[in-house]
XYZ file of C-alpha atoms in Angstrom:
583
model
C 0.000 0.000 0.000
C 1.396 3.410 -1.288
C 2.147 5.945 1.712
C 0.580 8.969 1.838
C 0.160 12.258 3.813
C -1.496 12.482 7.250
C -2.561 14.905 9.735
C -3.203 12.701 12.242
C -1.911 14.016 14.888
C 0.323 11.069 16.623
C 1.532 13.679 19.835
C -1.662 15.433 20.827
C -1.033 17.411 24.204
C -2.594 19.668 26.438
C -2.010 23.415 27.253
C -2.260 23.771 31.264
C -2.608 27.589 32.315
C -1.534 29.104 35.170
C 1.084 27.394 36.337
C 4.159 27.664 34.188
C 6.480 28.360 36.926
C 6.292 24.942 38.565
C 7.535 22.577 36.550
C 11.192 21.652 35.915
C 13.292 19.615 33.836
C 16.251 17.859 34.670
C 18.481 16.503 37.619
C 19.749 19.944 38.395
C 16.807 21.991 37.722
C 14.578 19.347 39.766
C 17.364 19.184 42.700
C 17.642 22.966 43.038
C 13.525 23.090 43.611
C 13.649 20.322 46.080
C 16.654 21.795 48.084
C 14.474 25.403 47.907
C 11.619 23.797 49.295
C 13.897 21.603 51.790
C 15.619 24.884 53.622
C 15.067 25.283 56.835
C 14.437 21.417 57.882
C 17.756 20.672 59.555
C 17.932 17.079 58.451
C 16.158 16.542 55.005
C 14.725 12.594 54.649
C 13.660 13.048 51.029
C 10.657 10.204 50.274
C 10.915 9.113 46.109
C 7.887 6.916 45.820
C 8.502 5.010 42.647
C 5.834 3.131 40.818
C 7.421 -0.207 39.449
C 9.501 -0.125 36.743
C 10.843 3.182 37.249
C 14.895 3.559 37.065
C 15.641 3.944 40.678
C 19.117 4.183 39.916
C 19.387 7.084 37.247
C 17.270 9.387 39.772
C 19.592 8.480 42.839
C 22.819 8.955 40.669
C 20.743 11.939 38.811
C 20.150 13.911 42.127
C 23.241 12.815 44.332
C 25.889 15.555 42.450
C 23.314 18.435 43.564
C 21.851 17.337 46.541
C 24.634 15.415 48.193
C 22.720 12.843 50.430
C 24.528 11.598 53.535
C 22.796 8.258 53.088
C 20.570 6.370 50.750
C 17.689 3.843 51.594
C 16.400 1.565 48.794
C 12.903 0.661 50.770
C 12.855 -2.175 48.944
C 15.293 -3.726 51.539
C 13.028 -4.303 53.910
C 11.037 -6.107 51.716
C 9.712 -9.822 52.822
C 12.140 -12.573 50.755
C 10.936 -14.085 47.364
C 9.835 -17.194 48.921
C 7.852 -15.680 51.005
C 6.236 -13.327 48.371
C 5.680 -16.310 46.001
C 3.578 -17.879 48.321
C 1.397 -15.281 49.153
C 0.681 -14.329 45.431
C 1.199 -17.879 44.206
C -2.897 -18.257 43.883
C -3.003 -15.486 42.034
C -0.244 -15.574 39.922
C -1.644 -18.859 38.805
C 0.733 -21.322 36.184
C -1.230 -20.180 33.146
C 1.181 -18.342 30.723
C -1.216 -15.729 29.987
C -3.818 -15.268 32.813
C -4.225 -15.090 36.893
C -6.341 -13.945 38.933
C -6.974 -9.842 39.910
C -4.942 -9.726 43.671
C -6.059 -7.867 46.635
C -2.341 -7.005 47.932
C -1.366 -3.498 48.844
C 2.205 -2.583 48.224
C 2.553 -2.267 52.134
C 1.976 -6.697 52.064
C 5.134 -7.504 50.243
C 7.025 -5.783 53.114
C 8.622 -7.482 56.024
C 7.563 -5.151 59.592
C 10.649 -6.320 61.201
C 12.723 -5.372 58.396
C 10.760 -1.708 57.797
C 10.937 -0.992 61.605
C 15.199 -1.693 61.276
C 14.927 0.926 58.249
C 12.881 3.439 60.123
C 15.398 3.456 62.631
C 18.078 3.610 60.423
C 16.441 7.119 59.134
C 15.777 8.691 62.034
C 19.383 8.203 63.349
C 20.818 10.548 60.897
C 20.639 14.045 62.312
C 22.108 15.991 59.737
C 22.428 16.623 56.259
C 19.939 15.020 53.211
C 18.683 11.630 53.354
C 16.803 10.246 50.241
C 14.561 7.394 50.499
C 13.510 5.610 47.312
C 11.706 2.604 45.749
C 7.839 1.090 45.470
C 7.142 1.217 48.999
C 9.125 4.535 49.800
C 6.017 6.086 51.456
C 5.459 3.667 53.038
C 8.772 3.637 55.316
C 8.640 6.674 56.123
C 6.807 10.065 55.826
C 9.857 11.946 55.395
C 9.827 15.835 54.569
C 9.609 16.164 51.217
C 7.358 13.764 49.344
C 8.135 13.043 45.820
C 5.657 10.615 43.339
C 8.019 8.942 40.612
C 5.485 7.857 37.985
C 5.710 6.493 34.361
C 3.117 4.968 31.988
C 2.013 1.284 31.435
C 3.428 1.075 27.860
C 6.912 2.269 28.583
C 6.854 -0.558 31.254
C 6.052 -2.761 28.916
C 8.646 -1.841 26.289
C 11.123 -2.360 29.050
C 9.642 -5.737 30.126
C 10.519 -6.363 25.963
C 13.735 -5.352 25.808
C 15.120 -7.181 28.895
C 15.948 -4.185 31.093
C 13.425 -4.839 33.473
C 11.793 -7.370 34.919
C 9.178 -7.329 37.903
C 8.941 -6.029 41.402
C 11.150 -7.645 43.993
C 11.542 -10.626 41.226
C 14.609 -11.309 39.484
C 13.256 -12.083 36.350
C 14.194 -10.270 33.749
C 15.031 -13.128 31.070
C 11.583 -14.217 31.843
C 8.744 -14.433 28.818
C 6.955 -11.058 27.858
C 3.167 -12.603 28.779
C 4.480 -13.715 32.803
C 6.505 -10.761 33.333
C 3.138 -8.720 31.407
C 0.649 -11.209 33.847
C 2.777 -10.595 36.805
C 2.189 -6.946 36.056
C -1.559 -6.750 35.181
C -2.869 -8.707 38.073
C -0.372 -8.501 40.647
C 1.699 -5.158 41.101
C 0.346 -2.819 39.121
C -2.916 -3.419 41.329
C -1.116 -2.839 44.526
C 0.872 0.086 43.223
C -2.314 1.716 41.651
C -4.162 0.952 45.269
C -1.145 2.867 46.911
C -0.940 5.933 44.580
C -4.287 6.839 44.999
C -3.311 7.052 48.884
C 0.110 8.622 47.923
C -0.104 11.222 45.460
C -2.718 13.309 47.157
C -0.113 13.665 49.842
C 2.702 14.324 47.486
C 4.467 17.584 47.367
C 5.923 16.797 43.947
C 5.485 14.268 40.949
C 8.014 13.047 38.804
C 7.067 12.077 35.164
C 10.523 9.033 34.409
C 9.354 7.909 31.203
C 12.311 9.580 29.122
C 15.756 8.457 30.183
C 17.816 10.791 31.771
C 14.871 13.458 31.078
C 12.956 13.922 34.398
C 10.370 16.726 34.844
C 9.094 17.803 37.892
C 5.760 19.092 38.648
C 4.475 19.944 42.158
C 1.142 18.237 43.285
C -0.773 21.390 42.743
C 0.136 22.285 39.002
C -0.825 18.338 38.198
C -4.191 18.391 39.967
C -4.724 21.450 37.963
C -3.841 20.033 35.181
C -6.272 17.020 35.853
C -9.436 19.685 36.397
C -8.383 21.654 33.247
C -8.356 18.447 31.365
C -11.595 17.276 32.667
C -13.499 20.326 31.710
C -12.934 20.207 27.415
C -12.572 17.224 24.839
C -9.077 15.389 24.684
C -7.074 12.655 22.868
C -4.559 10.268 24.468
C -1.207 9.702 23.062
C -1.338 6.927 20.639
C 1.078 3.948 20.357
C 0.989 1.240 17.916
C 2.567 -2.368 17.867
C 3.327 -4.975 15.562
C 1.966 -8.413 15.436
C 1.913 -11.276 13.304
C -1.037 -10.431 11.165
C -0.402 -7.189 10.704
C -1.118 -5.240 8.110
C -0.352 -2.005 5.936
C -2.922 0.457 6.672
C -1.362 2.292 9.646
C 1.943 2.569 8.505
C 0.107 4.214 5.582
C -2.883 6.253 6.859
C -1.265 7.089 10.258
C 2.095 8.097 8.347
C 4.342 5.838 11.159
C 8.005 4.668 10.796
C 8.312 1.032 8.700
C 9.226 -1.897 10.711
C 10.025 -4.950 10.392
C 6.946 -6.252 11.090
C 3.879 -4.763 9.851
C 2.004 -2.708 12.612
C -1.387 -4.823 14.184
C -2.543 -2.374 16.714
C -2.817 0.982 17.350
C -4.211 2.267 20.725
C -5.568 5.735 21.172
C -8.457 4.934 23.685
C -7.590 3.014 26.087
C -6.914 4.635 29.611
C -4.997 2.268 31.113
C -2.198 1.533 28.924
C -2.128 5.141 27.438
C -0.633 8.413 28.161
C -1.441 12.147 28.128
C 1.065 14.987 27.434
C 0.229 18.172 29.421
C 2.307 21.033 28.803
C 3.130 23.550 31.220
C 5.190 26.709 29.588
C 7.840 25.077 27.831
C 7.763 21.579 29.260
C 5.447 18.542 28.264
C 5.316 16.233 30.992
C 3.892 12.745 30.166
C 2.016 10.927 32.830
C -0.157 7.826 32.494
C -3.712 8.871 31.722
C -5.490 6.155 34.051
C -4.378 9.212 36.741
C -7.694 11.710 35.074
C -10.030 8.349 36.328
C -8.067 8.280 39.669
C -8.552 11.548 41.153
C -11.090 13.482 38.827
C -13.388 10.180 38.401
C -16.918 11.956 39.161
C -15.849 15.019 36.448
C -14.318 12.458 33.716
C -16.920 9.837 34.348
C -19.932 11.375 35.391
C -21.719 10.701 38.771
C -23.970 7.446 37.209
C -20.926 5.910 35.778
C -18.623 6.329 38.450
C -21.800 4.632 40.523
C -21.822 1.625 38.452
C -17.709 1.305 37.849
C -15.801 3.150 40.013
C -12.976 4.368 39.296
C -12.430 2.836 36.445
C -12.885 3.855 32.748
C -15.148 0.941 31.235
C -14.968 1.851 27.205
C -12.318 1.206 24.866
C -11.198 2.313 21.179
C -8.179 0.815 19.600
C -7.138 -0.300 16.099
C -6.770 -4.130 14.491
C -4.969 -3.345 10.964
C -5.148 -6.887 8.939
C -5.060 -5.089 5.217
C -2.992 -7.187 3.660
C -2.243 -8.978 6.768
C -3.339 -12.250 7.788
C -6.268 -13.340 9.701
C -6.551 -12.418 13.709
C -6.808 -15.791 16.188
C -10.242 -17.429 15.997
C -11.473 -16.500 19.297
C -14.061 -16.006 21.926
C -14.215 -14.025 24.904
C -15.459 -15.041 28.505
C -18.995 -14.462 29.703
C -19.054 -12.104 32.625
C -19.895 -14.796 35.434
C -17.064 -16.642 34.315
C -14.365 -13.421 34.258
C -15.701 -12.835 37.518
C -15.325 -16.256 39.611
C -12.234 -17.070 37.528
C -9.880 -13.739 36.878
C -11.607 -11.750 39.667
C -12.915 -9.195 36.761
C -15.461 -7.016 38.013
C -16.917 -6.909 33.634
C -16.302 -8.417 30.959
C -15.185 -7.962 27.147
C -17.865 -7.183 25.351
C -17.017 -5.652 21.695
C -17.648 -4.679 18.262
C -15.777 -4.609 14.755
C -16.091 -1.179 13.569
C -14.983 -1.729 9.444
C -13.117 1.812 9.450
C -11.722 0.837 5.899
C -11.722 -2.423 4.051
C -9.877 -3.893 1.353
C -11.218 -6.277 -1.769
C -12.042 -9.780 -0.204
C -12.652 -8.319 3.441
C -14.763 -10.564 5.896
C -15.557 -11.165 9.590
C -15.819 -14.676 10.996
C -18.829 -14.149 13.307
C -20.552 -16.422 15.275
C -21.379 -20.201 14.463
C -23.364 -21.690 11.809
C -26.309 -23.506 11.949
C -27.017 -26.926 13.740
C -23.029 -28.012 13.885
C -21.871 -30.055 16.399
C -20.239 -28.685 19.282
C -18.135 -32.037 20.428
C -17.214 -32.446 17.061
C -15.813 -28.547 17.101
C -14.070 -28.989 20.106
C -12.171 -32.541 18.877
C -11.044 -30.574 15.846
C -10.061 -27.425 17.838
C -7.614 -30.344 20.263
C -6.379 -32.126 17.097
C -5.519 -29.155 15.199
C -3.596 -28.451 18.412
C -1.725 -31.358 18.498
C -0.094 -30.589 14.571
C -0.420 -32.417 10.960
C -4.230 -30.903 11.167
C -5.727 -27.329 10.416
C -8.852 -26.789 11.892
C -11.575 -26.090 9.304
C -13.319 -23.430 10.739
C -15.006 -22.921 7.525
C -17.282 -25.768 8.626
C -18.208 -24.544 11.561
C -17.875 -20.651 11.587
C -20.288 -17.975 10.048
C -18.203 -15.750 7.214
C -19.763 -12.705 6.366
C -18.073 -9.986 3.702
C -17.245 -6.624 5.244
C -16.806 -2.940 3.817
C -16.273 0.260 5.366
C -18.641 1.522 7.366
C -20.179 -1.813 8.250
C -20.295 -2.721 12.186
C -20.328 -5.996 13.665
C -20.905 -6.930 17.262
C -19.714 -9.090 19.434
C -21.191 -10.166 22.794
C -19.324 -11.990 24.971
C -19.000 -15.922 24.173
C -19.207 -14.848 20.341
C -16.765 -16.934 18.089
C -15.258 -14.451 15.757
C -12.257 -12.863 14.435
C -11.281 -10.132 11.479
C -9.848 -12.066 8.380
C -7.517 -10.606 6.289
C -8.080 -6.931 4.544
C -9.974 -5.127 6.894
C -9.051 -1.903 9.118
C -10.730 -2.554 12.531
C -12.019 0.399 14.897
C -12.635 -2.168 17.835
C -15.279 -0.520 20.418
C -15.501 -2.452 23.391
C -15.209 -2.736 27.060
C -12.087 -2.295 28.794
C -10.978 -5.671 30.126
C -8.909 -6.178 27.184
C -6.666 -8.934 27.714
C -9.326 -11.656 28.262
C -9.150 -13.258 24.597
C -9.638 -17.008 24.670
C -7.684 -18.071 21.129
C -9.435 -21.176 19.746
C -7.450 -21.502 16.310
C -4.008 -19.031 15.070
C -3.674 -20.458 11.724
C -1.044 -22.771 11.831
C 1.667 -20.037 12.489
C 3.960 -18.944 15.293
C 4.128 -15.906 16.978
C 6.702 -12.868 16.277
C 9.010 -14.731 19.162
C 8.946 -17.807 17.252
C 6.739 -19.431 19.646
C 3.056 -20.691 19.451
C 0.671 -18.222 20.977
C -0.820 -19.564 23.532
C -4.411 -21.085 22.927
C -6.738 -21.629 25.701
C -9.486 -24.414 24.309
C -10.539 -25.679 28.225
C -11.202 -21.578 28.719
C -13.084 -21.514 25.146
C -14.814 -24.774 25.479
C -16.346 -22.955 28.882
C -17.385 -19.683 27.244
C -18.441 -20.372 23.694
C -22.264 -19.296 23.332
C -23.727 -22.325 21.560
C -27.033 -20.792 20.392
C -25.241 -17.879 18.553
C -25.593 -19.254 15.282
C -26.311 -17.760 11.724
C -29.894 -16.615 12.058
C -29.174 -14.623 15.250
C -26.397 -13.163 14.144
C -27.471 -12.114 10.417
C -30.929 -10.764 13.086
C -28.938 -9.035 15.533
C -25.422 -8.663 15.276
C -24.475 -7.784 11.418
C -24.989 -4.150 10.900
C -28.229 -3.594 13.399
C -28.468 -0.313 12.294
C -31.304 2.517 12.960
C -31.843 5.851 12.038
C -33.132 7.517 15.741
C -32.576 11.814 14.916
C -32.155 13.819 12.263
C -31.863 17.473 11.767
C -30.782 20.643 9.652
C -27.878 19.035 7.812
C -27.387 15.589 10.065
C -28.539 12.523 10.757
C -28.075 10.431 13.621
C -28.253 6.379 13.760
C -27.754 4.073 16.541
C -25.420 1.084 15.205
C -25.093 -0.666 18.937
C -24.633 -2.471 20.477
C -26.352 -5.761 21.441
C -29.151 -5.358 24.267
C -26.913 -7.871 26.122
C -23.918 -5.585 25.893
C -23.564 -1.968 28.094
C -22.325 0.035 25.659
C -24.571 2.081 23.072
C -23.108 3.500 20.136
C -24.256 6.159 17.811
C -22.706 6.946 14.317
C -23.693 10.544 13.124
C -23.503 12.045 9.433
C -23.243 15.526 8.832
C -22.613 18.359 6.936
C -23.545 20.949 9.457
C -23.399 21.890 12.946
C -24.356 18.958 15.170
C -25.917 18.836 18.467
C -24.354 16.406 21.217
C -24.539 16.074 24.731
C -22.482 14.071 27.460
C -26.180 13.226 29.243
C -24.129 13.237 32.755
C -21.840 10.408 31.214
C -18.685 10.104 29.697
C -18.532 9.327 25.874
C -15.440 8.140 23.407
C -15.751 9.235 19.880
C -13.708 8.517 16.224
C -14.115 10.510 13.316
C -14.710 7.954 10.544
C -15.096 9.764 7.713
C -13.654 13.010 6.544
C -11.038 14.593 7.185
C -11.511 17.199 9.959
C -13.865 18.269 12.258
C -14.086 21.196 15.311
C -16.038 20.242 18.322
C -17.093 23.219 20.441
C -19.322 24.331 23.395
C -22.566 26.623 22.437
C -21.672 28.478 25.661
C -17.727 29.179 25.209
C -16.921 26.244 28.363
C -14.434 25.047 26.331
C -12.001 26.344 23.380
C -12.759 24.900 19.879
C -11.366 21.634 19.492
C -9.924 20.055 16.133
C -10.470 16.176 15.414
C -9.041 14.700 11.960
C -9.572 11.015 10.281
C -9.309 8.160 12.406
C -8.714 10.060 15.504
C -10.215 8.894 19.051
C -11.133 11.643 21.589
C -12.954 11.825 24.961
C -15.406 13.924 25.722
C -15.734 14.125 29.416
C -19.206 14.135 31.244
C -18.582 17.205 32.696
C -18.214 19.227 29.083
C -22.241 19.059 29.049
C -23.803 19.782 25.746
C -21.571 20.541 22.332
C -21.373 20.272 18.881
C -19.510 19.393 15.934
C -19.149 20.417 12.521
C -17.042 20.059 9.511
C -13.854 22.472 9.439
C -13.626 24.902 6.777
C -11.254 22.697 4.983
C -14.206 20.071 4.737
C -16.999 22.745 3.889
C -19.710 20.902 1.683
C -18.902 17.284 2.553
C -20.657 14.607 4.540
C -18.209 13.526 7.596
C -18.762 10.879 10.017
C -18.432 10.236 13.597
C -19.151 7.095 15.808
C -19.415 7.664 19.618
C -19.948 5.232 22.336
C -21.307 5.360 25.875
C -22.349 3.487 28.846
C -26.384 3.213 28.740
């Protein structure tokens, strides 16, 4: 597929006013600001909470030439030993490659009290001169004088987790496969750590935004909970990241104008909370921080007051791409049912989704669903034996194939066989638990580490919705689309999803200003068609905001009612937005 010119925009960032003057950027800058703030406290015990993953080292080594510390404490010495910790999160670890089960631990249970009490001692002995305490845990030692929150986001932890740098918390694993060290993280410490910043940055007199190496910028707690509110109060983007995979294809290199690799690009991820990042700039300095932070501590503004009721905390929709143009097929697969994601992962919801067909290619299809009156045994014992090699499983036999084109959108309700073939460009819209893919059938190939991914058939065999066959789907899950507004120059059509699912989506077409409102709820849109669009507030709340092709952006439920239109580049042509909600 040719290349060609973009504007989407792959840094999007925003402005924070008023507070310029407190944020920093580097060792010495950040050291001066801490020493300022430290004068006058005799004996300075400097508290660097670190969320795991970040490079304890380079900040101790970083700050030592300017602040000169008498003594050092790595918390993380009074932790409990690995025996010990591998028995308490043993259960929940689990044996399975992929999957465990969600843990309950704070970051204050993998510590041992004898060994903190010996450390807390050790602190308080030193009467003079600069003491830094650091690690996961640091807070937790001690309340020291000057509180610092060293944060990064969940992809650069996983790019580190790739690359062999790091492995997990208070394990010495860093050889270990990508999908442990990747479980270990997902359902054991990034739980506890996400438990104990919610208790710890509030307190914080500074945060610390590690995700650039040797690049540190400080903010203090005030300028980043102001940053939060301003945030909260317009519409926003994440920052995208995309990753290859073994089917992937040639549309986002393309389309989204990003570097060539080796292998083609799979995914793309603009809309998903928890794994992405915003960039909020303060004068001169863009500070990155891990976006899941906005649902933390400005939940009832970013959610809305029903949502929050229903989820917590937690941001329950997700957008991402699934590029297989000119790729190969994605795993046959199913996802769990949400009884079973509860009593088995500990997963509060589960993975409901949808196939948005952003763009599509000649010979573009969906497996969806199962066709009529087949045999369920007999699926299974071909599913085993095509596990076992010589055999590929014939899923033509046993799985609905339905052509798909732009525009077209397919859902998926949880225990749904299905998967995008080759040639389509997939806007997925679904609910957040996004790691919970059962994979019944990969196509005889390996994965990009030259091992099988990992198939889960006893998982499948436990999930797979029998009575979702043809008829049902062609009645309720292929393109259930209905016009429900229209207006001076728009139209408005609700496209899903399934009554069984808690999502609604509605696509809009226009050529005109648009009416929209948040309804006291959060909402996740993609423009997908045209090529740029300005969403504003009727009453000024918010500055005008500029969305191009293919771009996902939030509108929080505090915004209220807005609009969109075509920019005056797109004057005279019919553009296209989808937008999904909680119901």
């Amino acid at each position: 597929m040719r290349r060609t010119s973009t504007m989407y925009d792959k840094e999007p960032h925003i402005e924070i006013r008023g507070c310029d003057r407190e944020a920093w950027r580097g060792y010495e800058a950040v050291a001066k600001e801490l020493l300022t703030n430290g004068e006058g406290k005799g004996g300075l015990v400097l508290v660097i909470e670190c969320y795991p993953g970040v490079r304890v080292t380079e900040i101790v080594e970083g700050l030592k030439p300017f602040l000169n510390p008498v003594k050092v404490v790595m918390a993380e010495q009074a932790a409990k030993k690995a025996s010990q910790i591998d028995a308490m999160i043993g259960r929940f670890l689990t044996d399975d490659r992929v999957f465990g089960y969600m843990a309950p631990f704070g970051v204050e249970d993998f510590y041992d009290p004898d060994l903190v009490q010996q450390l807390r001692q050790d602190i308080e002995s030193v009467s003079k001169g600069t003491v830094i305490v650091i690690g996961t845990g640091a807070a937790f030692i001690t309340k020291g004088d000057l509180l610092v929150y060293a944060d990064m986001a969940r992809w650069e932890i996983q790019q580190r987790y790739r690359s062999g740098e790091l492995g997990n918390w208070l394990a010495d694993n860093q050889a270990e496969d990508m999908l442990r060290k990747y479980k270990r993280g997902f359902f054991i410490e990034w739980r506890a750590a996400d438990r104990f910043k919610r208790t710890v940055l509030p307190q914080a007199d500074y945060y610390l935004d590690t995700n650039a190496k040797d690049d540190p910028k400080l903010l203090t707690k005030d300028a980043l909970f102001h940053g939060f509110r301003q945030t909260v109060s317009r519409p926003f983007r994440l920052v995208p990241y995309f990753d290859p995979g073994v089917w992937g294809g040639q549309w986002l290199e393309s389309k989204i104008g990003l570097e060539p690799r080796e292998h083609p690009y799979a995914w793309g991820f603009d809309g998903v909370p928890e794994e992405n990042s915003l960039y909020l700039i303060y004068g001169s300095i863009r500070v990155e921080i891990p976006s899941i932070n906005l649902v933390f501590f400005e939940p009832k503004r970013l959610l809305g007051e029903r949502v929050y009721a229903r989820f917590g905390a937690e941001f329950p929709i997700r957008f991402d791409f699934l590029d297989t143009i000119r790729g190969g097929n994605l795993s046959l697969q199913v996802h769990p049912v949400t009884d079973y994601i509860q009593k088995t992962f500990g997963m509060a919801y589960t993975q409901d989704e949808s196939y948005y067909i952003l763009d599509a290619a000649p010979g573009a299809a969906v497996c969806l669903g199962l066709r009529e009156n087949i045999n369920p045994d007999a699926m299974m014992a071909d599913l085993e034996r095509a596990q076992q090699g010589g055999f590929s499983f014939p899923a033509e036999q046993y799985v609905n194939r339905f052509a798909a084109k732009k525009h077209d959108h397919f859902l998926i309700p949880a225990g749904t066989v299905h998967c995008s073939e080759t040639n389509c460009m997939v806007l997925e819209i679904s609910a957040t638990p996004y790691i919970f893919t059962f994979k019944l059938w990969d196509w005889d190939r390996l994965g990009l580490d030259g091992r099988p991914r990992p198939i889960h058939l006893e998982h499948g065999r436990r999930n797979i919705q029998w009575n979702c066959t043809t008829e049902m789907v062609q009645r309720e899950l292929v393109n259930a689309i209905v016009q429900v507004g229209e207006g001076d120059g728009w139209v408005e059509e609700r496209t899903g999803l399934h009554e069984l699912q808690f999502i609604e989506t509605r696509r809009h077409w226009f050529a005109a200003v648009t009416p929209h409102h948040t309804n006291g709820g959060v909402q996740m849109l993609n423009l997908v068609e045209g090529e740029e669009a300005i969403v504003e507030s009727p009453t000024g709340a918010f500055e005008p905001f500029v969305v191009r092709y293919a771009e996902t952006f939030i509108v929080p439920a505090a915004a209220g009612e807005y609009t969109i239109r075509p920019s005056e580049r797109c004057a005279g042509q019919t553009l296209g937005t989808i937008k999904a909600f909680v119901r």
